[in-house]
XYZ file of C-alpha atoms in Angstrom:
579
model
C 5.595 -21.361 -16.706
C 3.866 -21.927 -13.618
C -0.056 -20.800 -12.976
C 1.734 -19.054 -10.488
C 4.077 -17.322 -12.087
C 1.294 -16.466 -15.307
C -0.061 -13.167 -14.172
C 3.570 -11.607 -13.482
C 5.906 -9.619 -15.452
C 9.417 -11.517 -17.221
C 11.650 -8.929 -14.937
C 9.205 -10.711 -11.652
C 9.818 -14.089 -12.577
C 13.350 -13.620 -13.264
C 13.728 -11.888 -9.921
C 11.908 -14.878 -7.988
C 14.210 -17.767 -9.208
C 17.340 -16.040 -8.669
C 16.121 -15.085 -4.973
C 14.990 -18.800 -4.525
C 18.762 -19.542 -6.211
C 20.703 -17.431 -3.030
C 18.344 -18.988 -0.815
C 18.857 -22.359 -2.321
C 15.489 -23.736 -2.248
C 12.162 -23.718 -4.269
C 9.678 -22.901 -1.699
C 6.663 -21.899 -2.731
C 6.107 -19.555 -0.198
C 9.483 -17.860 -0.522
C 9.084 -18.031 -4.374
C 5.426 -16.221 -3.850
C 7.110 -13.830 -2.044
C 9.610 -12.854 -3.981
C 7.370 -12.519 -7.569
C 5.183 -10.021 -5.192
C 8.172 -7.474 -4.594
C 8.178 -5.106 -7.002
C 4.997 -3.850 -8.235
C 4.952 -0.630 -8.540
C 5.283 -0.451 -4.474
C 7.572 0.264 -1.889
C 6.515 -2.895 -0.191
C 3.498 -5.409 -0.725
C 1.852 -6.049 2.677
C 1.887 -10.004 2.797
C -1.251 -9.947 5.236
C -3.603 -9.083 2.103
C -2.702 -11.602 -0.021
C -3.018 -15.341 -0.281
C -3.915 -17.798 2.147
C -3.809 -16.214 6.360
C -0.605 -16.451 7.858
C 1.132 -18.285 4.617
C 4.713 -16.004 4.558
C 5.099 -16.417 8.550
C 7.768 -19.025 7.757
C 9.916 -16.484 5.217
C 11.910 -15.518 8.035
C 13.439 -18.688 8.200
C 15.363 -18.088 4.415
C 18.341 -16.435 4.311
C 17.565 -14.240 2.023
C 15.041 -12.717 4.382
C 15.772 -10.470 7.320
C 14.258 -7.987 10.077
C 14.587 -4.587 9.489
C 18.297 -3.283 9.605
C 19.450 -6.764 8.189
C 21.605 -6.678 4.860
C 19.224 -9.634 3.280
C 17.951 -9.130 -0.435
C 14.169 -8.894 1.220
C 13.521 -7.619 4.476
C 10.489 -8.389 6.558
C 8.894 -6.469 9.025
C 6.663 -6.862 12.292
C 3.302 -5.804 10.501
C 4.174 -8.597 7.965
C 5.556 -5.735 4.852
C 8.100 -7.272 2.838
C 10.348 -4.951 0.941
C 13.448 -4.993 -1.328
C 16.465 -4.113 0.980
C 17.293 -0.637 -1.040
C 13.434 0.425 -0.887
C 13.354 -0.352 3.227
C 16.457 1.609 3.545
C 14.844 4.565 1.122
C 12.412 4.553 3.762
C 14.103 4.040 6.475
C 16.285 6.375 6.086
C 13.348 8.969 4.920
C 11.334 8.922 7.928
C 14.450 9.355 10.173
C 15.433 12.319 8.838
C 11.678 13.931 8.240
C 10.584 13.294 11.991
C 14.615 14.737 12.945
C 14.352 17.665 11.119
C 10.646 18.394 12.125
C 11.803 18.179 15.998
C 14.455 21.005 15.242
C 12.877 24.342 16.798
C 14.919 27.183 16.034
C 14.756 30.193 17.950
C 13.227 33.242 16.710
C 12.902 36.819 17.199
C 9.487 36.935 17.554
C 9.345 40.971 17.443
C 11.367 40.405 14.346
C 8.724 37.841 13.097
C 5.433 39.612 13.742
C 6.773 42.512 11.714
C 7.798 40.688 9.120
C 4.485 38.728 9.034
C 2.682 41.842 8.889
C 3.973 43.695 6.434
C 4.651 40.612 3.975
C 0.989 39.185 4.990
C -1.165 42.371 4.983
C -3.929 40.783 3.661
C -5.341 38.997 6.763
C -9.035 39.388 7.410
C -9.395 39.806 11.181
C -11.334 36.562 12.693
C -10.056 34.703 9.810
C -7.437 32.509 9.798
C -4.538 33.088 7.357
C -3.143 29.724 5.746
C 0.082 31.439 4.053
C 0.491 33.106 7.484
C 0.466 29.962 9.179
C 2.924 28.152 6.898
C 5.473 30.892 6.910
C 5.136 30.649 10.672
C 5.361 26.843 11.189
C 8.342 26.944 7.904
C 10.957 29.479 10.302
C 10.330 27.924 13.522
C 11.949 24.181 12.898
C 14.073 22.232 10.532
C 10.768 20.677 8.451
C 8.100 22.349 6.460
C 5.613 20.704 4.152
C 3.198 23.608 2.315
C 0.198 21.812 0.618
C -2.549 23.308 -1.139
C -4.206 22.668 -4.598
C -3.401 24.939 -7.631
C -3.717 29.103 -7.429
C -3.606 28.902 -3.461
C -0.554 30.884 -3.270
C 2.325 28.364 -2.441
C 5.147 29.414 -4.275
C 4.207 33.363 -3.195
C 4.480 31.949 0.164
C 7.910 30.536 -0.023
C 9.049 33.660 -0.989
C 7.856 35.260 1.733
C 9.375 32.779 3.790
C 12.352 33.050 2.186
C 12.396 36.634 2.805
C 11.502 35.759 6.701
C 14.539 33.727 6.942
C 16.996 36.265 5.629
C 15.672 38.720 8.216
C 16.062 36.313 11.134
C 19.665 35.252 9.706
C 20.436 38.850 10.689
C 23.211 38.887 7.882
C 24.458 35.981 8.670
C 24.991 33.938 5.488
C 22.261 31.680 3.977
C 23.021 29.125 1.214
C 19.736 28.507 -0.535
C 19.284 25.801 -2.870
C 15.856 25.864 -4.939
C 15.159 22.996 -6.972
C 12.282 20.996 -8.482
C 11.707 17.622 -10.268
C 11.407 18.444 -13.956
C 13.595 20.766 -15.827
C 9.954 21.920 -16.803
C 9.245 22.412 -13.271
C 12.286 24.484 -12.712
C 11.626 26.760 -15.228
C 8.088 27.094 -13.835
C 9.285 28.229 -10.538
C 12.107 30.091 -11.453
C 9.869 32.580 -13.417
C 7.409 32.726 -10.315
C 9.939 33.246 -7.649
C 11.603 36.657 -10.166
C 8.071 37.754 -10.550
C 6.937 37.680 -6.475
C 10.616 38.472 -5.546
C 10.100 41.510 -7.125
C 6.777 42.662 -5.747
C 8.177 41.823 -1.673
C 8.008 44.737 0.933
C 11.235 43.865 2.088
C 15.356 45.224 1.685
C 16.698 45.749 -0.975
C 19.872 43.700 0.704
C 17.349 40.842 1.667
C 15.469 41.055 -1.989
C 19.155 40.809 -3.615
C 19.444 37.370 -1.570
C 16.926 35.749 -2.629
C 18.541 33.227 -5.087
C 17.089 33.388 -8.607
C 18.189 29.801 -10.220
C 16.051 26.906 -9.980
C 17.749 23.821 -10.686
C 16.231 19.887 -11.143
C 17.188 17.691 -7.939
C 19.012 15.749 -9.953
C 21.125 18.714 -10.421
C 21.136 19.409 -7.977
C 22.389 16.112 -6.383
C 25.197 15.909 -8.948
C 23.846 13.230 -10.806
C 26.385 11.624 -13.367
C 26.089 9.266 -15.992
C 26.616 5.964 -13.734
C 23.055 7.267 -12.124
C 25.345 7.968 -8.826
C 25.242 11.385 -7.200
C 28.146 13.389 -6.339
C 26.304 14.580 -2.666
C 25.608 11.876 -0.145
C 25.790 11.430 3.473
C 29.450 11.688 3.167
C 29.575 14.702 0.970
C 26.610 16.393 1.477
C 25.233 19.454 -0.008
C 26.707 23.269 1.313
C 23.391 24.487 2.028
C 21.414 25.610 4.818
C 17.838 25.350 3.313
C 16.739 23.268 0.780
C 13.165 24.135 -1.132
C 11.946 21.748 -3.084
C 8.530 22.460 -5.642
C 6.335 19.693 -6.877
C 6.883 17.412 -4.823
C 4.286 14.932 -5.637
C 6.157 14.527 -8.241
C 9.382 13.023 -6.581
C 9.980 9.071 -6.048
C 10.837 7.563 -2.654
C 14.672 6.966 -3.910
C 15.104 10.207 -4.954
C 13.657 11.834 -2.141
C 15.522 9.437 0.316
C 18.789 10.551 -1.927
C 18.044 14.359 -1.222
C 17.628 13.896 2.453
C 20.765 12.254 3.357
C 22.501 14.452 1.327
C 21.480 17.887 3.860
C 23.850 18.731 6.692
C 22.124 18.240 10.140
C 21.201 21.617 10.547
C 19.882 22.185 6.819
C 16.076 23.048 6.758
C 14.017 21.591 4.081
C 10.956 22.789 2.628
C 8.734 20.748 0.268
C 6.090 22.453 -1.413
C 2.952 20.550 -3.363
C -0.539 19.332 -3.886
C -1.157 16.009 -1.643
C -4.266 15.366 -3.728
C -2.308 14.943 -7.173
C -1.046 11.912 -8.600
C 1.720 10.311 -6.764
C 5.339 9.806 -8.897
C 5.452 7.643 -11.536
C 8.097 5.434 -9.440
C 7.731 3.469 -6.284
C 5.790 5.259 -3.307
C 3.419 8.127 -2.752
C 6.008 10.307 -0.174
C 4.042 13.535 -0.284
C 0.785 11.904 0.078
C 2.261 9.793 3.281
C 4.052 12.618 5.081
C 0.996 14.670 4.611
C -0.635 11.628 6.052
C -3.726 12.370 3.339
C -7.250 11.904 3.921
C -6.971 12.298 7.709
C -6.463 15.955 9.797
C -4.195 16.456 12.418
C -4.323 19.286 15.305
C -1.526 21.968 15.938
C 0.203 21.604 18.849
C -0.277 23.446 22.047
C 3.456 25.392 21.508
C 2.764 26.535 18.588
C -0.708 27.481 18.720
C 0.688 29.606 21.572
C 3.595 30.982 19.005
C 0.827 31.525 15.884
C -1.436 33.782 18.556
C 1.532 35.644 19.474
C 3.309 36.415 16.189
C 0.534 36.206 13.808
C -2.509 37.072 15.710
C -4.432 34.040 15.013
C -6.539 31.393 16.924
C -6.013 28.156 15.293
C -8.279 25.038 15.747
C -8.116 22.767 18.972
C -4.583 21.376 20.032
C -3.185 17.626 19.326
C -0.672 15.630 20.434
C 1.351 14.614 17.027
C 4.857 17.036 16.333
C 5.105 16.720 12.944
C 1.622 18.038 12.663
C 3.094 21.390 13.441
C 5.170 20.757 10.537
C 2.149 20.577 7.527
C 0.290 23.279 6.672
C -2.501 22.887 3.999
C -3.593 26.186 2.175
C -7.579 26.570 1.540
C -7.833 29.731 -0.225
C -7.667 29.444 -4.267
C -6.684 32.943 -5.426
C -6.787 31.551 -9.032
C -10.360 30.548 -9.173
C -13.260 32.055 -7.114
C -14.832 29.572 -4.470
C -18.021 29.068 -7.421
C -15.719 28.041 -9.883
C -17.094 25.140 -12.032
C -13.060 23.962 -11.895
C -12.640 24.469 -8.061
C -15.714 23.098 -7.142
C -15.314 19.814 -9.335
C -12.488 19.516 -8.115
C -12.468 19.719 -4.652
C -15.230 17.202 -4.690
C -13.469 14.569 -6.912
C -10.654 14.511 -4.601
C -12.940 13.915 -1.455
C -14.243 10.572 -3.804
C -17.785 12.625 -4.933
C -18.353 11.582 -8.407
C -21.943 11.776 -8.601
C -21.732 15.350 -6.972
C -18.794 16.297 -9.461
C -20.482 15.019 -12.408
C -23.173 16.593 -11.920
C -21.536 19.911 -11.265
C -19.147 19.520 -14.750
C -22.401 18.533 -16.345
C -24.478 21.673 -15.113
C -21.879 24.179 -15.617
C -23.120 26.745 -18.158
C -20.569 29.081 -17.849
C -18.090 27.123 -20.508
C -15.569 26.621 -17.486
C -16.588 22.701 -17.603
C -18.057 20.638 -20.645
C -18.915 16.793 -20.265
C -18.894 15.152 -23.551
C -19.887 11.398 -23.701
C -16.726 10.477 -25.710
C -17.295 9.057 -29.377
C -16.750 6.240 -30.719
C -12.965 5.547 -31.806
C -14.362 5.485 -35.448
C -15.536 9.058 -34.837
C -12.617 10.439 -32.793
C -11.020 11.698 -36.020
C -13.914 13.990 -37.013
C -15.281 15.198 -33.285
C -11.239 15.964 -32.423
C -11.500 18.424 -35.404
C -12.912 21.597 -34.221
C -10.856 21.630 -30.695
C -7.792 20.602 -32.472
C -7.771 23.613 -35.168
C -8.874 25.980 -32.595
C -6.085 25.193 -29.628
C -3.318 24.358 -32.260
C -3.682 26.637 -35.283
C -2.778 30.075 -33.841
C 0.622 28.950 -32.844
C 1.198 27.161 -35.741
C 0.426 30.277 -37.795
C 3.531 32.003 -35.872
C 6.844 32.750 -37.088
C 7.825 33.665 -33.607
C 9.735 31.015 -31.413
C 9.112 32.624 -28.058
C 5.339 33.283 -29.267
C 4.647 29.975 -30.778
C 5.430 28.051 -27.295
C 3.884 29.984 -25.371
C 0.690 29.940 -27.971
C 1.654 26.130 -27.590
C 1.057 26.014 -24.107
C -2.504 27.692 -24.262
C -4.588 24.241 -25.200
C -2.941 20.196 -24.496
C -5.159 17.291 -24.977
C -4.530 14.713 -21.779
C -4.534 10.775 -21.463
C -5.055 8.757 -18.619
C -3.161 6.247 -20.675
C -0.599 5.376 -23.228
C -1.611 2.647 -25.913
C -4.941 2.214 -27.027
C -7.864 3.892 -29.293
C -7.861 7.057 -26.437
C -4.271 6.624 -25.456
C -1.605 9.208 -26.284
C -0.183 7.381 -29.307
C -3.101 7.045 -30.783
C -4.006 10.244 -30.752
C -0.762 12.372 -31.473
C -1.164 10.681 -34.461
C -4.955 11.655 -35.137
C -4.153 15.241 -34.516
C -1.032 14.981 -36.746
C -3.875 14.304 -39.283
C -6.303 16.938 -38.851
C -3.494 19.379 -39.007
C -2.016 17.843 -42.211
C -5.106 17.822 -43.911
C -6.013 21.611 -43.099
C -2.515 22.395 -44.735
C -0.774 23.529 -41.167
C 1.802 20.742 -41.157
C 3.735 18.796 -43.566
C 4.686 15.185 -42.037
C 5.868 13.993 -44.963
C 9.078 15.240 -42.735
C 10.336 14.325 -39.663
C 11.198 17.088 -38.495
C 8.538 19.292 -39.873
C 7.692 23.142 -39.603
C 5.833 23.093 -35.629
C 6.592 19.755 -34.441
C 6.574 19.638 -30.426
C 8.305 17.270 -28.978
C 8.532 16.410 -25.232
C 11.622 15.112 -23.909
C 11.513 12.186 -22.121
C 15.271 11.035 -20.625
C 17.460 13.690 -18.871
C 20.273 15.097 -20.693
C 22.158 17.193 -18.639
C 24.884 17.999 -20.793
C 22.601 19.876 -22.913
C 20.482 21.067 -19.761
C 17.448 19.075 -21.257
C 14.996 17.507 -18.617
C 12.616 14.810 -18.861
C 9.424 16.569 -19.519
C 10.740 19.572 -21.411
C 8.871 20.755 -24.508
C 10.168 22.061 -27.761
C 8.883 23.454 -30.949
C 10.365 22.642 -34.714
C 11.013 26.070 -36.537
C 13.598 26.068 -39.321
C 16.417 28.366 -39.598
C 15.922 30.666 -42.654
C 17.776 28.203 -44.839
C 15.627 25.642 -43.943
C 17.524 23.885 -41.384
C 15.542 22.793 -38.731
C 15.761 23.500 -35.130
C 14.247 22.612 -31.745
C 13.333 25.794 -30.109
C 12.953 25.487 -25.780
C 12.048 27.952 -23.682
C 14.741 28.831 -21.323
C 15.255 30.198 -17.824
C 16.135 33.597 -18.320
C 12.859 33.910 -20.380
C 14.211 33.394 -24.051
C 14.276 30.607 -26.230
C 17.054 28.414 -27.247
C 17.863 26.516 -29.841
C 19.227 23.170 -30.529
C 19.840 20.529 -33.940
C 17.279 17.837 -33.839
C 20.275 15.260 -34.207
C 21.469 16.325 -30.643
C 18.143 15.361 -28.760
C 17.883 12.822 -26.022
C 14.934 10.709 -26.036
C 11.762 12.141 -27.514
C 8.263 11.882 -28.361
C 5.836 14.339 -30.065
C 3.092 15.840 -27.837
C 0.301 17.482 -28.936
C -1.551 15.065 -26.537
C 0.423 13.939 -23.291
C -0.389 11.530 -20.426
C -1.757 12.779 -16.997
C 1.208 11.908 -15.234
C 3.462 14.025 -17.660
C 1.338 16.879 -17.572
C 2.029 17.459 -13.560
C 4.326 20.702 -13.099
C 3.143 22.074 -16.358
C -0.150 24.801 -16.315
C -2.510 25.314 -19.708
C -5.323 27.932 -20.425
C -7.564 24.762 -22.142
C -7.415 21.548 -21.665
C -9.192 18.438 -23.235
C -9.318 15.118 -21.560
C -9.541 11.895 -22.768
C -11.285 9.516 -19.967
C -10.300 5.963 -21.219
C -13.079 3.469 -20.599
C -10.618 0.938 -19.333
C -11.713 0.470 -15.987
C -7.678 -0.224 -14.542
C -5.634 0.888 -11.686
C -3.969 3.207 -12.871
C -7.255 5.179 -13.487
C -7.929 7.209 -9.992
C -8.997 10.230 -8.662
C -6.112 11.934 -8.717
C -5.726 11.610 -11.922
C -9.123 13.521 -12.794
C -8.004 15.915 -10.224
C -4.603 16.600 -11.474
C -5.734 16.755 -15.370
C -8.615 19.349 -14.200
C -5.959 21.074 -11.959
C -3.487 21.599 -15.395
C -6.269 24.207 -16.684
C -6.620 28.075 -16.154
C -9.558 28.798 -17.759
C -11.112 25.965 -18.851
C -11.564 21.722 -18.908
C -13.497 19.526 -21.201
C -14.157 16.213 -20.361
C -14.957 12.864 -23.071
C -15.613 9.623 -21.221
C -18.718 8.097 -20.251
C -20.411 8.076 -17.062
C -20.274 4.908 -15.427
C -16.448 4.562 -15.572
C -16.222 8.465 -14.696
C -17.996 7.277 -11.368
C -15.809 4.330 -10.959
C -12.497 6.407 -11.658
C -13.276 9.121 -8.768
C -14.100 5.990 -6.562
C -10.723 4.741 -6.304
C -7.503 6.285 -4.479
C -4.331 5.829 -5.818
C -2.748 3.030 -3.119
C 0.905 3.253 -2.721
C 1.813 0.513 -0.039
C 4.558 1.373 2.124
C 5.344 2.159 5.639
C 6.246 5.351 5.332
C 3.024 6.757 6.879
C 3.061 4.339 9.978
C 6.657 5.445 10.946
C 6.096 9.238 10.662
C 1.923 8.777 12.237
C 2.084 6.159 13.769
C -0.840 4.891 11.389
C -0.595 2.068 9.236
């Protein structure tokens, strides 16, 4: 193995001699290349690494083309080097996001105002009204992104839209298609949507056409078990809007896969908070299309249209059209604007640690503790007290339906996997405490109040990755996985017949997204890695209702909430104009 090649994973190395193989050559610089591609990134931006102006001589390979070539790499002008399938994800991303976001569609504006009114009676005169914004900019053209951190009213918003729509359609049909990324997710939204659905001062014809199901995108793609989907460009999906929830959740592929699968005229709505963690995958889509960490201007037109429909002066006028497609809501309805929780959090995700730390650290309300996090010999014993108090009372449950959603009430959170802190680690601590009071048995497997999170998609059995179940035996002693399901009851299913699982009393940051808890604990590792941003401190804090507690120590608190989360791709550039 070459120094080279040392620092780089098996999968990387492999990757770079076959590439140098097609090209037929060892070149160092194409080899270099080639071990870069991959990382976690839609593209690796050859200007920032190595010696200036060293990959200038790629195009010369083969195996390296300009954009639109069919080459195994593809380079671009600003020096970006990408697999072929991740510049054609792109690609074929930003095409349809800036097509869809030119589509104006015309209104009935009479129609409109009245409909804003009387689903938007809220509005403080003088004030300006996010949700009314959004449901303005979300009927008047193809594209709509609604962003806003957690309790500021998004999915109650998309109702409302959805109601707006159905009143412009005029009875005309409307094929709606609501999906999300997790079967968790779906369930999520599902239950929101039936709740605000029924509380809209609307129709009864128009509430009745509201659909009800929420289904996973890969559902909703047709995914089969080659990982091909049944809708493409060639067969694309029958519907005429397309709403898609958590949507910092979804991967460039996947989101690239969704939009060539809408017909040219089919609107699409993605709703989610730009400040969370990015997917787990390749690329950071919501966080580029919502162009974070800079503001954009409305545009002249539809200021205009927002004074005349919703009675609202919005901020000075730009120049950019998609800008007119991204609207970010402000107002938290879940926490008040002196909440330890929205306060801490707002200023982690602007990069304030000292200011957030010392705001978790003052808070004497109980909203916020700061715990200098023990010792891994005394993690055991300080775990103790929060683990019998978030875990016992559903444990002590005979109900199914009451035990998960008892379950859901507390969830330790990692920022990583492996390691003294890491989930592994301590699954198996808790499993420990509980044993010893007498509230588990894990002698077995499969014991009395297991959770388990499921972590491959099944969709035979309608299992998602990222759906949690709960172990409760059958009277004779037979035990069963109990999930909640989308009509609001539980189902049941033989451990044997389970897709990949893990159990999950404590879960990584990244799996917690999509999923909401009344408590939460988090673990802040004191590795001081990548992977360990702000927005992942602002997501974990963002999973809690009622209440956060954070172990770590201060120094690598300060260096966490100092980093951004940097996804490289082009994405931004082609829809800004901003690399």
């Amino acid at each position: 193995m070459t120094a080279l090649e040392r620092d780089y994973r098996e999968i990387d190395r492999h990757f770079a001699t076959f590439i140098c193989r097609l090209a037929g050559t060892a070149a160092e610089e194409l080899h270099r290349a080639a071990l870069l591609v991959g990382q976690g990134h839609v593209c690796v931006d050859l200007t920032t690494v190595g010696p200036d102006g060293w990959w200038h001589g790629l195009a010369e390979f083969p195996v390296v083309g300009t954009p639109g070539a069919f080459t195994p790499l593809v380079l671009d002008g600003a020096g970006r080097l990408y697999l072929h399938r991740y510049w054609r994800y792109e690609h074929d991303l930003a095409a349809a996001v800036l097509h869809k976001g030119g589509q104006l569609v015309t209104l009935d504006e009479a129609l409109l105002r009245a409909g804003l009114d009387r689903l938007f009676p809220d509005t403080i005169p003088g004030e300006v009204d996010w949700q009314r914004v959004a449901a303005t900019a979300a009927v008047r053209t193809g594209f709509a992104v609604i962003s806003g951190g957690p309790g500021t009213g998004k999915t109650s918003t998309v109702v409302k839209i959805l109601a707006l729509l159905l009143e412009q359609a005029a009875g005309r049909p409307l094929a709606v298609a609501l999906a999300a990324p997790t079967g968790k997710a779906a369930v999520r939204l599902q239950e929101s949507i039936r709740i605000a659905r029924e509380r809209l001062d609307v129709a009864a014809e128009v509430r009745e056409r509201i659909p009800a199901e929420v289904v996973t995108l890969h559902r909703l793609l047709g995914a089969g078990g080659s990982g091909r989907f049944r809708h493409d460009r060639e067969n694309p999906l029958p519907h005429d809007l397309v709403v898609v929830d958590e949507a910092s959740m979804v991967a460039l592929p996947l989101m690239a896969r969704l939009v060539t699968a809408l017909k040219p005229r089919c609107r699409l709505i993605l709703l989610g908070d730009r400040d969370q963690l990015a997917s787990v995958e390749a690329g950071a889509v919501l966080g580029d299309i919502c162009d974070t960490g800079r503001g954009h201007s409305f545009s002249p037109a539809f200021v205009s249209l927002v004074t005349r429909v919703a009675a609202m002066e919005l901020p000075a006028t730009g120049a950019e059209p998609l800008a007119d497609s991204l609207v970010i809501l402000r107002k938290s309805y879940r926490f008040a604007p002196d909440s330890g929780i929205a306060v801490a959090s707002r200023l982690i995700s602007a990069g304030e640690g000292s200011e957030a730390l010392s705001v978790i650290k003052g808070d004497s309300t109980g909203e916020l503790v700061w715990r200098d996090a023990p010792a891994p010999q005394a993690l055991p014993e300080a775990l103790g007290p929060l683990v019998m108090a978030g875990f016992a009372p559903y444990l002590r449950t005979g109900s199914p339906l009451e035990a998960l959603a008892l379950f859901d009430r507390f969830r330790i959170l990692c920022a990583v996997r492996h390691g003294p802190y890491g989930v592994e680690e301590v699954n198996r601590l808790v499993e420990a405490v509980l044993a010893r009071a007498g509230l588990i048995d894990t002698r077995e497997r499969w014991y009395r109040g297991r959770p388990v999170m499921v972590t491959a998609n099944d969709y035979q059995l309608r299992l998602f990755n990222g759906d949690i179940g709960i172990v409760i035996p059958d009277p004779d002693g037979t035990p069963k996985v109990h999930f909640p399901s989308p009509d609001g009851g539980v189902r049941q299913l033989s451990p044997l017949r389970l897709p990949p699982h893990e159990t999950v009393y404590a879960m990584t940051v990244h799996k917690s997204q999509g999923s909401e808890f009344t408590k939460v604990l988090m673990l802040l590792s004191y590795a001081d890695t990548e992977i360990c941003t702000r927005e992942l401190i602002y997501t974990g804090m963002t999973r809690a209702r009622e209440a956060v507690e954070l172990w770590g120590d201060e120094s690598s608190f300060l260096a966490t909430v100092s980093r951004r989360v940097e996804r490289r791709s082009g994405l931004r550039e082609a829809l800004w104009g901003i690399s």
